[in-house]
PDB file of C-alpha atoms in Angstrom:
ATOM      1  CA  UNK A   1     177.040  85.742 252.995  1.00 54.00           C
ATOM      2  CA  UNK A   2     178.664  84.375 249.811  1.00 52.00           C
ATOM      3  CA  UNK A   3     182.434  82.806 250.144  1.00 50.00           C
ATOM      4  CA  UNK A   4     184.843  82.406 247.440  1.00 51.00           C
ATOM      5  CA  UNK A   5     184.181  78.874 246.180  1.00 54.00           C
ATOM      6  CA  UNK A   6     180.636  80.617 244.912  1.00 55.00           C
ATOM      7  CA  UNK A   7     182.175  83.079 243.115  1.00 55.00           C
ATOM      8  CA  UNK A   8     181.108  83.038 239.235  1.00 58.00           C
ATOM      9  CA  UNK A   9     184.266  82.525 236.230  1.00 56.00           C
ATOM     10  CA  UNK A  10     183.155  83.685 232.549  1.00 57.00           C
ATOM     11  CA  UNK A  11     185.542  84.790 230.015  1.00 51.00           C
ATOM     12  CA  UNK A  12     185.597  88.281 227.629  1.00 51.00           C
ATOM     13  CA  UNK A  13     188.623  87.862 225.510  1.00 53.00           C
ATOM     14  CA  UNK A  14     191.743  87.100 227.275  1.00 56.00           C
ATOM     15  CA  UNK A  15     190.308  88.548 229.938  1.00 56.00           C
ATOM     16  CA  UNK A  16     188.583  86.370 232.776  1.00 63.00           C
ATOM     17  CA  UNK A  17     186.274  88.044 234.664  1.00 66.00           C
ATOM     18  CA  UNK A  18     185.330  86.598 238.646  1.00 68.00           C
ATOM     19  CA  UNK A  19     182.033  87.845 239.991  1.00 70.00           C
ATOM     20  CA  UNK A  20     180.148  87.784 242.789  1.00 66.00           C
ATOM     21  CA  UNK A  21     176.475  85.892 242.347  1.00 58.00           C
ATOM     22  CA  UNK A  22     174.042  87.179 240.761  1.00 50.00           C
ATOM     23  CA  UNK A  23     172.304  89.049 243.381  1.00 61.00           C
ATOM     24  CA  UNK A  24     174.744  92.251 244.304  1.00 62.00           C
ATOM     25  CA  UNK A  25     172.966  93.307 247.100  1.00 73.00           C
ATOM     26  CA  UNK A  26     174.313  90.175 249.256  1.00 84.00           C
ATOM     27  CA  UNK A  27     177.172  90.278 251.635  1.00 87.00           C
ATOM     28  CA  UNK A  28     180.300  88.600 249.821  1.00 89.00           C
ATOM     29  CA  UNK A  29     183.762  88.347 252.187  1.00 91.00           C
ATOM     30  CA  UNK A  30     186.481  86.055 251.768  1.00 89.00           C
ATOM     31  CA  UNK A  31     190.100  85.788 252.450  1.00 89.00           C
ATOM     32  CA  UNK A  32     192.595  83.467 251.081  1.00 86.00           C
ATOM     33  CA  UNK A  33     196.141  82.425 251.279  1.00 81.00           C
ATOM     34  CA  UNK A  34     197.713  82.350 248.064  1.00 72.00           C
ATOM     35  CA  UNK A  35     201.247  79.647 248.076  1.00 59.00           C
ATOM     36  CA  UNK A  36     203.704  79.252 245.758  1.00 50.00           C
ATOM     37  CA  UNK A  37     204.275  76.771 243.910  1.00 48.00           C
ATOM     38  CA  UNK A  38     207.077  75.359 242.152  1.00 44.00           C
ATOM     39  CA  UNK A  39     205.375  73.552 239.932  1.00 40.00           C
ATOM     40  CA  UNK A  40     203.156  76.062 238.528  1.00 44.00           C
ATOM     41  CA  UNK A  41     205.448  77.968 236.121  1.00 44.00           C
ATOM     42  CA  UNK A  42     204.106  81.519 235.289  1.00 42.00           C
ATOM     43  CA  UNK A  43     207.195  82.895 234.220  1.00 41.00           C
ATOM     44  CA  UNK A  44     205.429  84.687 231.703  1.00 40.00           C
ATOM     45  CA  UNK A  45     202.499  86.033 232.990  1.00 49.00           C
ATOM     46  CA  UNK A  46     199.627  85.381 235.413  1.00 67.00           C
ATOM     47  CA  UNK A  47     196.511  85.849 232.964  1.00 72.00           C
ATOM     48  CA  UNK A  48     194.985  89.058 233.520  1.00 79.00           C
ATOM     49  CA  UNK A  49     191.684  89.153 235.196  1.00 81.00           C
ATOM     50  CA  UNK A  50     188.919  91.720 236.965  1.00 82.00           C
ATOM     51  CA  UNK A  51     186.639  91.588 239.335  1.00 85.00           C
ATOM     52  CA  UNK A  52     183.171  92.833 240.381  1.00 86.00           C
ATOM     53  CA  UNK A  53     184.430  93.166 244.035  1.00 90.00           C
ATOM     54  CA  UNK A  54     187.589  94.914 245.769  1.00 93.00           C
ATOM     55  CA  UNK A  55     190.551  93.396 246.734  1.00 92.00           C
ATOM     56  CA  UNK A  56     193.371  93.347 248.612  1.00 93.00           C
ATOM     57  CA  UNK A  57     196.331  91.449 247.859  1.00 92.00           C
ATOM     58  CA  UNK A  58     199.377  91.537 250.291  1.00 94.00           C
ATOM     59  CA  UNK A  59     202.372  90.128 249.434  1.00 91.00           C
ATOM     60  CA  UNK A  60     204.713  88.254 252.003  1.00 90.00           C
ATOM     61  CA  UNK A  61     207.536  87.197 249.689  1.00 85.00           C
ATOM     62  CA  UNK A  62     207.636  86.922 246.034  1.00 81.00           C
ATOM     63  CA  UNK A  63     209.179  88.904 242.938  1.00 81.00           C
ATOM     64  CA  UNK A  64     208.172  90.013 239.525  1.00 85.00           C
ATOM     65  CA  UNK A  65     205.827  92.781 238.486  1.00 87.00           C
ATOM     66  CA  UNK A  66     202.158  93.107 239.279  1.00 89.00           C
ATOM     67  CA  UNK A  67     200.247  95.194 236.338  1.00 87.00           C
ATOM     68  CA  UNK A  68     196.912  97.216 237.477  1.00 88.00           C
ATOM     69  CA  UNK A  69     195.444  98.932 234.926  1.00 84.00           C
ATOM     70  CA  UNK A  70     198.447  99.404 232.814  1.00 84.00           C
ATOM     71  CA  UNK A  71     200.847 100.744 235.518  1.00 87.00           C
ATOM     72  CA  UNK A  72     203.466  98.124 236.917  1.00 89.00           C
ATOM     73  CA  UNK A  73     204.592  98.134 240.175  1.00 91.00           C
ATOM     74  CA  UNK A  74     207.176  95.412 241.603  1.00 91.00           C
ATOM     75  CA  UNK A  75     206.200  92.156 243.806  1.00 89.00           C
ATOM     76  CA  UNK A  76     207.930  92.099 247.002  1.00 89.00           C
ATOM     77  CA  UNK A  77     207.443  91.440 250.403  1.00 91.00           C
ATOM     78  CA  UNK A  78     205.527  93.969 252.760  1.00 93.00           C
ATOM     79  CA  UNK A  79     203.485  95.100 249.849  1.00 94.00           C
ATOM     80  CA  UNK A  80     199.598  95.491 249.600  1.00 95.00           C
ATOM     81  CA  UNK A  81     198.014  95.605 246.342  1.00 95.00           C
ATOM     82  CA  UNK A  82     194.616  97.412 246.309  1.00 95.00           C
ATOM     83  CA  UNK A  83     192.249  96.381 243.104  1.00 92.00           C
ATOM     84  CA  UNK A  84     188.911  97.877 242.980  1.00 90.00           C
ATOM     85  CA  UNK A  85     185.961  96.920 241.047  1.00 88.00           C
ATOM     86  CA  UNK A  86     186.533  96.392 237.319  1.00 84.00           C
ATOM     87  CA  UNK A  87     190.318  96.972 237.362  1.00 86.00           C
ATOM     88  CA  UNK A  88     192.269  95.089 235.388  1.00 85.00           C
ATOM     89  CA  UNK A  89     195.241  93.150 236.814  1.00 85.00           C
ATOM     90  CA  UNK A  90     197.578  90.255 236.395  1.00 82.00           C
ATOM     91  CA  UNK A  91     201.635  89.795 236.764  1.00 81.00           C
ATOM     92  CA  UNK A  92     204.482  89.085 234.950  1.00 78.00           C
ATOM     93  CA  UNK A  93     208.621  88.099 235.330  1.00 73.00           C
ATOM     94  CA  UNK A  94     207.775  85.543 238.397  1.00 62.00           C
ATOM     95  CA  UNK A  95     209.611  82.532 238.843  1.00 54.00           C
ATOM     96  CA  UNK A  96     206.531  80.966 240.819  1.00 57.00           C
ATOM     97  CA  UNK A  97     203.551  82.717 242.383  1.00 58.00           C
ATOM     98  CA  UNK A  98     204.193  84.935 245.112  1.00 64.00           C
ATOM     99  CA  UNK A  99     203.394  84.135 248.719  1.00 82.00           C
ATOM    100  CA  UNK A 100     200.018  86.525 249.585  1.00 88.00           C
ATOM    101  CA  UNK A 101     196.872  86.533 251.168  1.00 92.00           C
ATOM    102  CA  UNK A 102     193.606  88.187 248.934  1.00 91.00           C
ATOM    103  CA  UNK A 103     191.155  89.504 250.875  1.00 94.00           C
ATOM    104  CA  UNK A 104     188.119  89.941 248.984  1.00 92.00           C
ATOM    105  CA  UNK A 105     184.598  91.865 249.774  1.00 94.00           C
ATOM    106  CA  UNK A 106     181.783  93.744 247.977  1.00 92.00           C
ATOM    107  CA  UNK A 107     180.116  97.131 248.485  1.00 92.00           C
ATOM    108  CA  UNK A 108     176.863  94.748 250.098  1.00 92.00           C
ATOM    109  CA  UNK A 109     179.091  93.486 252.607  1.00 93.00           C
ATOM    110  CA  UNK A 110     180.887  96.998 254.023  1.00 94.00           C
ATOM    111  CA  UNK A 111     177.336  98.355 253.727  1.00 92.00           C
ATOM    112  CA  UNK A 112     176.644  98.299 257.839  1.00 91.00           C
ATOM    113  CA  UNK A 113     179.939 100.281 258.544  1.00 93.00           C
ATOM    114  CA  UNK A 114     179.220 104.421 259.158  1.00 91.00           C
ATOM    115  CA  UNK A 115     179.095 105.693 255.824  1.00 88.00           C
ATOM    116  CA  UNK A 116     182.184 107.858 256.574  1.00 85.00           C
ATOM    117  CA  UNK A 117     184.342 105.119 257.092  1.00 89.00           C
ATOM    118  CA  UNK A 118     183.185 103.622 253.843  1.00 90.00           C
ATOM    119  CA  UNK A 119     184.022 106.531 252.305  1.00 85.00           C
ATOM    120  CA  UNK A 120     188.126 105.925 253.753  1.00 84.00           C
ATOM    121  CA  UNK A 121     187.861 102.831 252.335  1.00 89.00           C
ATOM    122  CA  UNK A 122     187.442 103.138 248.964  1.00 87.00           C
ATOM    123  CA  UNK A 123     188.781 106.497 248.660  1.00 83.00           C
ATOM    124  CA  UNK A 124     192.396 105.998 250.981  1.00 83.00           C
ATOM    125  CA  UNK A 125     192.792 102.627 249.512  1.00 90.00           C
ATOM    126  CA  UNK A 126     191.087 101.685 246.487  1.00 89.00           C
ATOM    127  CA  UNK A 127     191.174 105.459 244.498  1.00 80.00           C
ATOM    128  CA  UNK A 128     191.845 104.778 241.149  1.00 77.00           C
ATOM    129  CA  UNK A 129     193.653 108.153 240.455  1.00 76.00           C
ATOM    130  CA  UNK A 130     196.023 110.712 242.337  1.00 71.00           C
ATOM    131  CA  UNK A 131     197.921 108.057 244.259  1.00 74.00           C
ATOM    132  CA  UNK A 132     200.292 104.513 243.937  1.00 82.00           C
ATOM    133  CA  UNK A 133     197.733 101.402 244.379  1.00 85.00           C
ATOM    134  CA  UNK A 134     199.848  99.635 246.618  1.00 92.00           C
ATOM    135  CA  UNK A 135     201.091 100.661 250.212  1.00 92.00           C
ATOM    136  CA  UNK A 136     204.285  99.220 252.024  1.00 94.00           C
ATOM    137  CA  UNK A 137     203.958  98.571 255.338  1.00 93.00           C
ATOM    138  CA  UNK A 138     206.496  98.364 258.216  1.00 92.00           C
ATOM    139  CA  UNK A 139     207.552  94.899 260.401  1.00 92.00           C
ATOM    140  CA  UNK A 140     205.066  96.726 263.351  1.00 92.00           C
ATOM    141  CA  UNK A 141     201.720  96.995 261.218  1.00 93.00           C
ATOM    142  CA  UNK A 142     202.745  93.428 259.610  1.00 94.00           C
ATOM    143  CA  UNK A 143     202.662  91.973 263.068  1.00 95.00           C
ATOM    144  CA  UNK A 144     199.351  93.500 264.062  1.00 95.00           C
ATOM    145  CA  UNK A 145     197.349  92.948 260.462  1.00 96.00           C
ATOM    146  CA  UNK A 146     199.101  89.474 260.593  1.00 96.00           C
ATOM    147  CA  UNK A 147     196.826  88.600 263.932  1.00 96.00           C
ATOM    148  CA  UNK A 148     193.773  89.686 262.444  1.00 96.00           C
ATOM    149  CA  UNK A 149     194.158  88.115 258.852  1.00 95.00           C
ATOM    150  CA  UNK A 150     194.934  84.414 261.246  1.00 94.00           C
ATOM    151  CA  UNK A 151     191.321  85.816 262.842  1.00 94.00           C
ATOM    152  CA  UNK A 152     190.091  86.572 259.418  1.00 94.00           C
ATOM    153  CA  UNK A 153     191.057  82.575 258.288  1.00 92.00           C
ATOM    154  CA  UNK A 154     190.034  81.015 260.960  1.00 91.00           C
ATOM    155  CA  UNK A 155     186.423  82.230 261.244  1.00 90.00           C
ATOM    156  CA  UNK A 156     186.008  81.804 257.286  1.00 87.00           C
ATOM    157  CA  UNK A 157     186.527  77.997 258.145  1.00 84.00           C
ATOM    158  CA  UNK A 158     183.403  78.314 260.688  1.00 79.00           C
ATOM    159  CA  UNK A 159     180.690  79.951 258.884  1.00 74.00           C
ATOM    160  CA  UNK A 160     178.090  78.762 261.379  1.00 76.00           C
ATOM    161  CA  UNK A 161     179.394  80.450 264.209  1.00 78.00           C
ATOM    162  CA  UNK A 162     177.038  83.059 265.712  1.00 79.00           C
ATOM    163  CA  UNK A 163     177.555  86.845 264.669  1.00 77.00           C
ATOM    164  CA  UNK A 164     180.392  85.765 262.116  1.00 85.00           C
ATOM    165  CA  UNK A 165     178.658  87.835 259.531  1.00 86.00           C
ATOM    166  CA  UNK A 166     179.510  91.018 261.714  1.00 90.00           C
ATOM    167  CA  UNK A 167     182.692  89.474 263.010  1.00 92.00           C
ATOM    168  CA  UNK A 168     184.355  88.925 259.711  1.00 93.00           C
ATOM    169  CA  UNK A 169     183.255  92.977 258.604  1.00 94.00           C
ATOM    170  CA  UNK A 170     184.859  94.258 262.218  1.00 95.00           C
ATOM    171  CA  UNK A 171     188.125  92.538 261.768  1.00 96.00           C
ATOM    172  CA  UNK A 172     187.894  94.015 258.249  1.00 96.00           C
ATOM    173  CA  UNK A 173     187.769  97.615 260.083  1.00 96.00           C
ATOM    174  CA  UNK A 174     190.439  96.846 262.198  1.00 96.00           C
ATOM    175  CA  UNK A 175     192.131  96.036 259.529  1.00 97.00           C
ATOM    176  CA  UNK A 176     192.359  99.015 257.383  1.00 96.00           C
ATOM    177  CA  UNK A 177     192.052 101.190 260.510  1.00 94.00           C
ATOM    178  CA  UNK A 178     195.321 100.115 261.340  1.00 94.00           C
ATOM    179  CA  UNK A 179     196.365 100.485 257.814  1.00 92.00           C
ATOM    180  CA  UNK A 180     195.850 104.051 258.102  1.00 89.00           C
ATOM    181  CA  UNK A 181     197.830 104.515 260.847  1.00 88.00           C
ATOM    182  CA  UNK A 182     200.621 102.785 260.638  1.00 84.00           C
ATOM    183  CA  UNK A 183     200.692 104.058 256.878  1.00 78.00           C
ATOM    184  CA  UNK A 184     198.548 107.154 255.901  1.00 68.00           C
ATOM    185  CA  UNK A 185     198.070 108.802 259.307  1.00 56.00           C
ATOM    186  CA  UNK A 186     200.671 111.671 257.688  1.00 54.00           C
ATOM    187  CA  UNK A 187     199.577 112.647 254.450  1.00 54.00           C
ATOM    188  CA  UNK A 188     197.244 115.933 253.873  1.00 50.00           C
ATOM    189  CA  UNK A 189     195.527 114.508 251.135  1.00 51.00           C
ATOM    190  CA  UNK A 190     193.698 111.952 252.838  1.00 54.00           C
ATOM    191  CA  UNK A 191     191.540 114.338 255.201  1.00 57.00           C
ATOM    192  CA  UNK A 192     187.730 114.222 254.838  1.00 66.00           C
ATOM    193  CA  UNK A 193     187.946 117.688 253.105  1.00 81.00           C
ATOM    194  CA  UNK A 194     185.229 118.927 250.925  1.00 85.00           C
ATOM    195  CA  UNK A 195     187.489 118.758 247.949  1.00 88.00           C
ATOM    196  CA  UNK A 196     188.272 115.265 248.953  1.00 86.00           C
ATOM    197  CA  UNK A 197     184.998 114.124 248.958  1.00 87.00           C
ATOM    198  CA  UNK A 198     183.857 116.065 246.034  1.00 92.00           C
ATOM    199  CA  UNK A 199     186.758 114.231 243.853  1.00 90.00           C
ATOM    200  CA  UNK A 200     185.275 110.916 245.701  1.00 86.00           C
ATOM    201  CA  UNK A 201     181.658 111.162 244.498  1.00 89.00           C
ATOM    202  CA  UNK A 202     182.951 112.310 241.095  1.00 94.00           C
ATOM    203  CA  UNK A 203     185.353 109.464 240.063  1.00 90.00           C
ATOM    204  CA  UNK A 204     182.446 106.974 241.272  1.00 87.00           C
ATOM    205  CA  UNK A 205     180.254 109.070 238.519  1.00 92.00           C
ATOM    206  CA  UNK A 206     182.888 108.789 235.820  1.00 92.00           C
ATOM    207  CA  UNK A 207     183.026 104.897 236.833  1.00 88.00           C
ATOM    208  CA  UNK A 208     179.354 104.325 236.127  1.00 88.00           C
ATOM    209  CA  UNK A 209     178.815 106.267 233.251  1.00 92.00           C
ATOM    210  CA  UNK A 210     182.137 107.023 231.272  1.00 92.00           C
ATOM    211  CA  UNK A 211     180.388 105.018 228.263  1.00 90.00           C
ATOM    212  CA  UNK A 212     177.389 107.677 228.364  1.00 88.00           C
ATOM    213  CA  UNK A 213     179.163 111.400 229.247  1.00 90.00           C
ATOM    214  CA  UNK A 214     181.665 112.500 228.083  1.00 89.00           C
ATOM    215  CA  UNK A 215     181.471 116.379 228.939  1.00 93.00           C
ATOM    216  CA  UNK A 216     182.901 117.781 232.930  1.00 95.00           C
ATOM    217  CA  UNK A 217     179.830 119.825 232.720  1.00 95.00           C
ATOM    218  CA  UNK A 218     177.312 117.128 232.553  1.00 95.00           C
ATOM    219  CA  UNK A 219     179.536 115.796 236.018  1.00 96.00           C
ATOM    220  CA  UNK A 220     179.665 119.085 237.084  1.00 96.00           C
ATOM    221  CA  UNK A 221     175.813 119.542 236.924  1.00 95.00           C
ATOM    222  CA  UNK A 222     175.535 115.781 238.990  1.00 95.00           C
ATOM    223  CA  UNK A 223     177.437 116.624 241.969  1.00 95.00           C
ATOM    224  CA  UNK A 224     175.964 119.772 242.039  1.00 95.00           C
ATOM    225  CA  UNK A 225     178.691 122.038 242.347  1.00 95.00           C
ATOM    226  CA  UNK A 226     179.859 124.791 238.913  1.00 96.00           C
ATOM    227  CA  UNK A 227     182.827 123.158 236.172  1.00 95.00           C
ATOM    228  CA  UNK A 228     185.472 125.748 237.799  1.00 95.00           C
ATOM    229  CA  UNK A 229     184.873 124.391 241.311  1.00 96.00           C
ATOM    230  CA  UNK A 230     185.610 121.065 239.980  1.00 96.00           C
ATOM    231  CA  UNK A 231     188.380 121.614 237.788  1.00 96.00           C
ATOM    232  CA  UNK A 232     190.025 123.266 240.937  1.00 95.00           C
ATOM    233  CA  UNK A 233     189.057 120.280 243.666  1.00 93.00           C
ATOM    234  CA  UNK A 234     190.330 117.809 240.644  1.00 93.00           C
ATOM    235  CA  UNK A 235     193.726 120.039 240.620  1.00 93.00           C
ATOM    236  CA  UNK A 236     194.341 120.333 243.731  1.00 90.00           C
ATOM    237  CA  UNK A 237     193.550 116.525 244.487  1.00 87.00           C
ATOM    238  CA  UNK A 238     194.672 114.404 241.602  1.00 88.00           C
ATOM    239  CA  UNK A 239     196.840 117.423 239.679  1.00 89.00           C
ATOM    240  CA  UNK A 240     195.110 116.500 236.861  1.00 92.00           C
ATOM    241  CA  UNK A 241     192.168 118.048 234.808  1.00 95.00           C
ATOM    242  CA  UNK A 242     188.670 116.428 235.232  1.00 95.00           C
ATOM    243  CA  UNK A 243     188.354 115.808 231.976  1.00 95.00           C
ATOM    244  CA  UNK A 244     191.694 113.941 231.684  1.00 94.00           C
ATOM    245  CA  UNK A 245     189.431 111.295 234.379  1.00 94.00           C
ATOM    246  CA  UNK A 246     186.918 111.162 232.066  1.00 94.00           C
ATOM    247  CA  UNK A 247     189.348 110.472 229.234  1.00 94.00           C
ATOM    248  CA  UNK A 248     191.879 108.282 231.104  1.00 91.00           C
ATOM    249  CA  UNK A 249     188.841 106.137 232.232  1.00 92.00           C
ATOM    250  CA  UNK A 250     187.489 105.625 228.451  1.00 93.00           C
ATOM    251  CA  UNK A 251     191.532 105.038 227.431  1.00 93.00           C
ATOM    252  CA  UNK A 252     191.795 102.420 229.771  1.00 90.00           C
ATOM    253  CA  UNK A 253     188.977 100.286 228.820  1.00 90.00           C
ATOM    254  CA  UNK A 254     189.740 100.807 225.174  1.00 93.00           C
ATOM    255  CA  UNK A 255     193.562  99.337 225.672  1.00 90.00           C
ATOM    256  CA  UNK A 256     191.984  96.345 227.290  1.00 86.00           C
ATOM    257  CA  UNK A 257     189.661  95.650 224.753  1.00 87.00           C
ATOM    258  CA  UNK A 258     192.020  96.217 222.144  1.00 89.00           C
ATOM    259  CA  UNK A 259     194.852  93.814 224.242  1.00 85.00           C
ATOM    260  CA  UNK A 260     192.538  91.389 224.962  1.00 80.00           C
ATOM    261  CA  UNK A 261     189.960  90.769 222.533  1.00 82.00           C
ATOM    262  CA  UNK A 262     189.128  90.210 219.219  1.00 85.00           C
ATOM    263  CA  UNK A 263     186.234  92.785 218.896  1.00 88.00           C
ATOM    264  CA  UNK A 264     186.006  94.640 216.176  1.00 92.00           C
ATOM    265  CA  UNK A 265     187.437  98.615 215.942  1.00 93.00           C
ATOM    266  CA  UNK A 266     183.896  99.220 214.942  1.00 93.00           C
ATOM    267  CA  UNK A 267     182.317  97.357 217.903  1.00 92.00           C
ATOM    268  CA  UNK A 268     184.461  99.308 220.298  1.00 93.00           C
ATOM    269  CA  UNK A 269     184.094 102.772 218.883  1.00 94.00           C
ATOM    270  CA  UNK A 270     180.302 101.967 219.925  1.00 92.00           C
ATOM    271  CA  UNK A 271     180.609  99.922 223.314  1.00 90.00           C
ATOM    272  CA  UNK A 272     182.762 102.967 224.248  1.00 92.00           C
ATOM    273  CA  UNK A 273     180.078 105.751 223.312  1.00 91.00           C
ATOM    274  CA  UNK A 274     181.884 107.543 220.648  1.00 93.00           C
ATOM    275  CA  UNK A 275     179.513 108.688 217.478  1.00 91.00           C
ATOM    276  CA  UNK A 276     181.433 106.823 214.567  1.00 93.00           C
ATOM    277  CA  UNK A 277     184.784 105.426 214.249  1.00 94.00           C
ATOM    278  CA  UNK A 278     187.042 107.965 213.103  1.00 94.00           C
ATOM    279  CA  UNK A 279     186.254 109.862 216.735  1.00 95.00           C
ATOM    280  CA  UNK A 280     187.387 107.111 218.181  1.00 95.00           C
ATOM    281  CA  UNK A 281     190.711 106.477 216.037  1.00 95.00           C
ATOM    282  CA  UNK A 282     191.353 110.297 216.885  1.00 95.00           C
ATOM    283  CA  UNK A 283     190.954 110.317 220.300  1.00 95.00           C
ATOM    284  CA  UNK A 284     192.770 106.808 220.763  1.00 95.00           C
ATOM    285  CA  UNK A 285     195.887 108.524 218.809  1.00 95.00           C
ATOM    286  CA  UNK A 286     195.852 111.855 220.120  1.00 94.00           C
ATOM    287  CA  UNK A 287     196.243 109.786 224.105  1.00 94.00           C
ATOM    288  CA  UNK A 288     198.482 107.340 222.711  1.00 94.00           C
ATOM    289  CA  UNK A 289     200.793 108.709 219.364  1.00 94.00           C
ATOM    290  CA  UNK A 290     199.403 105.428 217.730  1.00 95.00           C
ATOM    291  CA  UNK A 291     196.068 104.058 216.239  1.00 95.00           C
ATOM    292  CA  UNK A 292     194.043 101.680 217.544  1.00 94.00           C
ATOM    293  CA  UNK A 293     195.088  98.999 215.116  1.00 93.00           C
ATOM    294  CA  UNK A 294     198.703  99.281 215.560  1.00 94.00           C
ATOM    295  CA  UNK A 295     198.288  99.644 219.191  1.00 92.00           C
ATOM    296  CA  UNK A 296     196.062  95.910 219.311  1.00 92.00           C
ATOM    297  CA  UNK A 297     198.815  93.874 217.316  1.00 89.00           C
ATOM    298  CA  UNK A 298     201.824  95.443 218.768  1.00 88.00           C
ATOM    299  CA  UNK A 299     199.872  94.615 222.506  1.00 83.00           C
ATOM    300  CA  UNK A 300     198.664  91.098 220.917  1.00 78.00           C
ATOM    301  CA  UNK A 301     201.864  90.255 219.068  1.00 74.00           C
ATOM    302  CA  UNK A 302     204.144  90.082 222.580  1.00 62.00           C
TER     303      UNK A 302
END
């Protein structure tokens, strides 16, 4: 199982990017406790950064505003941050680094866990769309998640203990098992229902190939299922149109390459999959009210 120390650091743009080694199909867990400092001044931004792996960041004290994906949310204490794979996040208007812990794992390493569980994982917790990416959680699930992030710690100092592969995931499950209790145990939306897990299966296919498709019909035709059963699952889910996923998706990484790189319009209009530039102008205006050029130095020129 890969720690964090192992973790590789390259750079696109502004942007740094922290990913697990080369080989994705290893286990990677970690968890961390993340200390102020005084004497680290970030009072204008924490340099945004992504991930190949999820990760959870709860905050015990702290202020400012954490930034995922272009929505803000504020720091403060009793708050869990939940950054999937690929997201973009940093934070901005702290005095010093929050107090947190950042618990950190791959899709190699939650692999062993029934498949339906995985499935509450990433879709409860770490859905891009339809719901708020952080959760706050009361002084009662704070005490119990507490005791199993000091379990968490203190068998990450003792790799060579027997089993601590499949101790480390187990705490993990306790972890957002209680999570979902204390926190989510009330809300209708979260049920293993079939539109639930249709919406599931089809963000992870907008995910891995917003670049390539474009059209709800060639999703549609994926999962299987006709363009007016998704459109209604999508609806009723997220109360938004499928093909406003598809387009938010491409929107997203478009604003980050435009905030935090160099790359050409050109370049972009490509990397994204559109078929010439002026496509790509349109549809970046027609999302935003503003081209792509204006949008990169007024972003750039803050």
């Amino acid at each position: 199982m890969k720690y964090l120390k192992e973790i590789i650091t390259e750079k696109w743009g502004d942007i740094l990017k922290f990913s697990c080694p080369v080989n994705s199909d290893e286990a990677f867990f970690d968890v961390d406790l993340i200390i102020h400092s005084d004497a680290v001044d970030i009072n204008a931004e924490v340099i945004p950064h992504r991930h190949d792996f999820y990760q959870l960041i709860w905050c015990l004290e702290g202020e400012g505003v954490h930034i995922l994906d272009f929505n803000k949310a504020d720091i403060r204490g009793g708050r869990i941050f939940f950054c999937a794979p690929e997201q973009c996040h940093s934070a901005e208007g702290a005095i010093k680094i929050p107090k947190a812990y950042g618990i950190m794992f791959n899709d190699a390493f939650i692999s062993e866990l029934n498949p339906n569980f995985v499935y509450e994982i990433k879709y409860l917790f770490f859905r891009r769309y339809g719901r708020k990416q952080y959760l706050d959680i009361s002084p009662e699930c704070s005490k119990i998640l507490m005791e199993l992030v000091q379990l968490m710690l203190r068998e990450c100092k003792n790799k060579d203990y027997y089993g601590h592969n499949g101790y480390c995931l187990h705490l993990l499950a306790l972890f957002f098992i209680n999570l979902k209790r204390f926190s989510l145990s009330d809300d209708p939306t979260d049920s293993e229902s079939e539109e639930n897990i249709l919406i599931h299966h089809f963000v992870n296919l907008v995910e891995n190939n917003y670049k390539y498709k474009c059209a709800v019909c060639d999703y549609a035709r994926d999962l299987n299922c006709s363009e007016s059963k998704l459109n209604r699952a999508c609806q009723k889910v997220l109360h938004i149109s499928p093909l406003k996923v598809i387009n938010r998706r491409k929107l997203d990484e478009a604003k980050r390459m435009l905030s935090f790189s160099q790359e050409p319009i050109k370049d972009i209009t490509f990397n994204l999959g559109f078929i010439s530039q002026p496509h790509f102008v349109a549809f970046f205006k027609k999302q935003t009210g503003i081209c792509p050029n204006e949008y990169r130095k007024r972003e750039q020129g803050k």
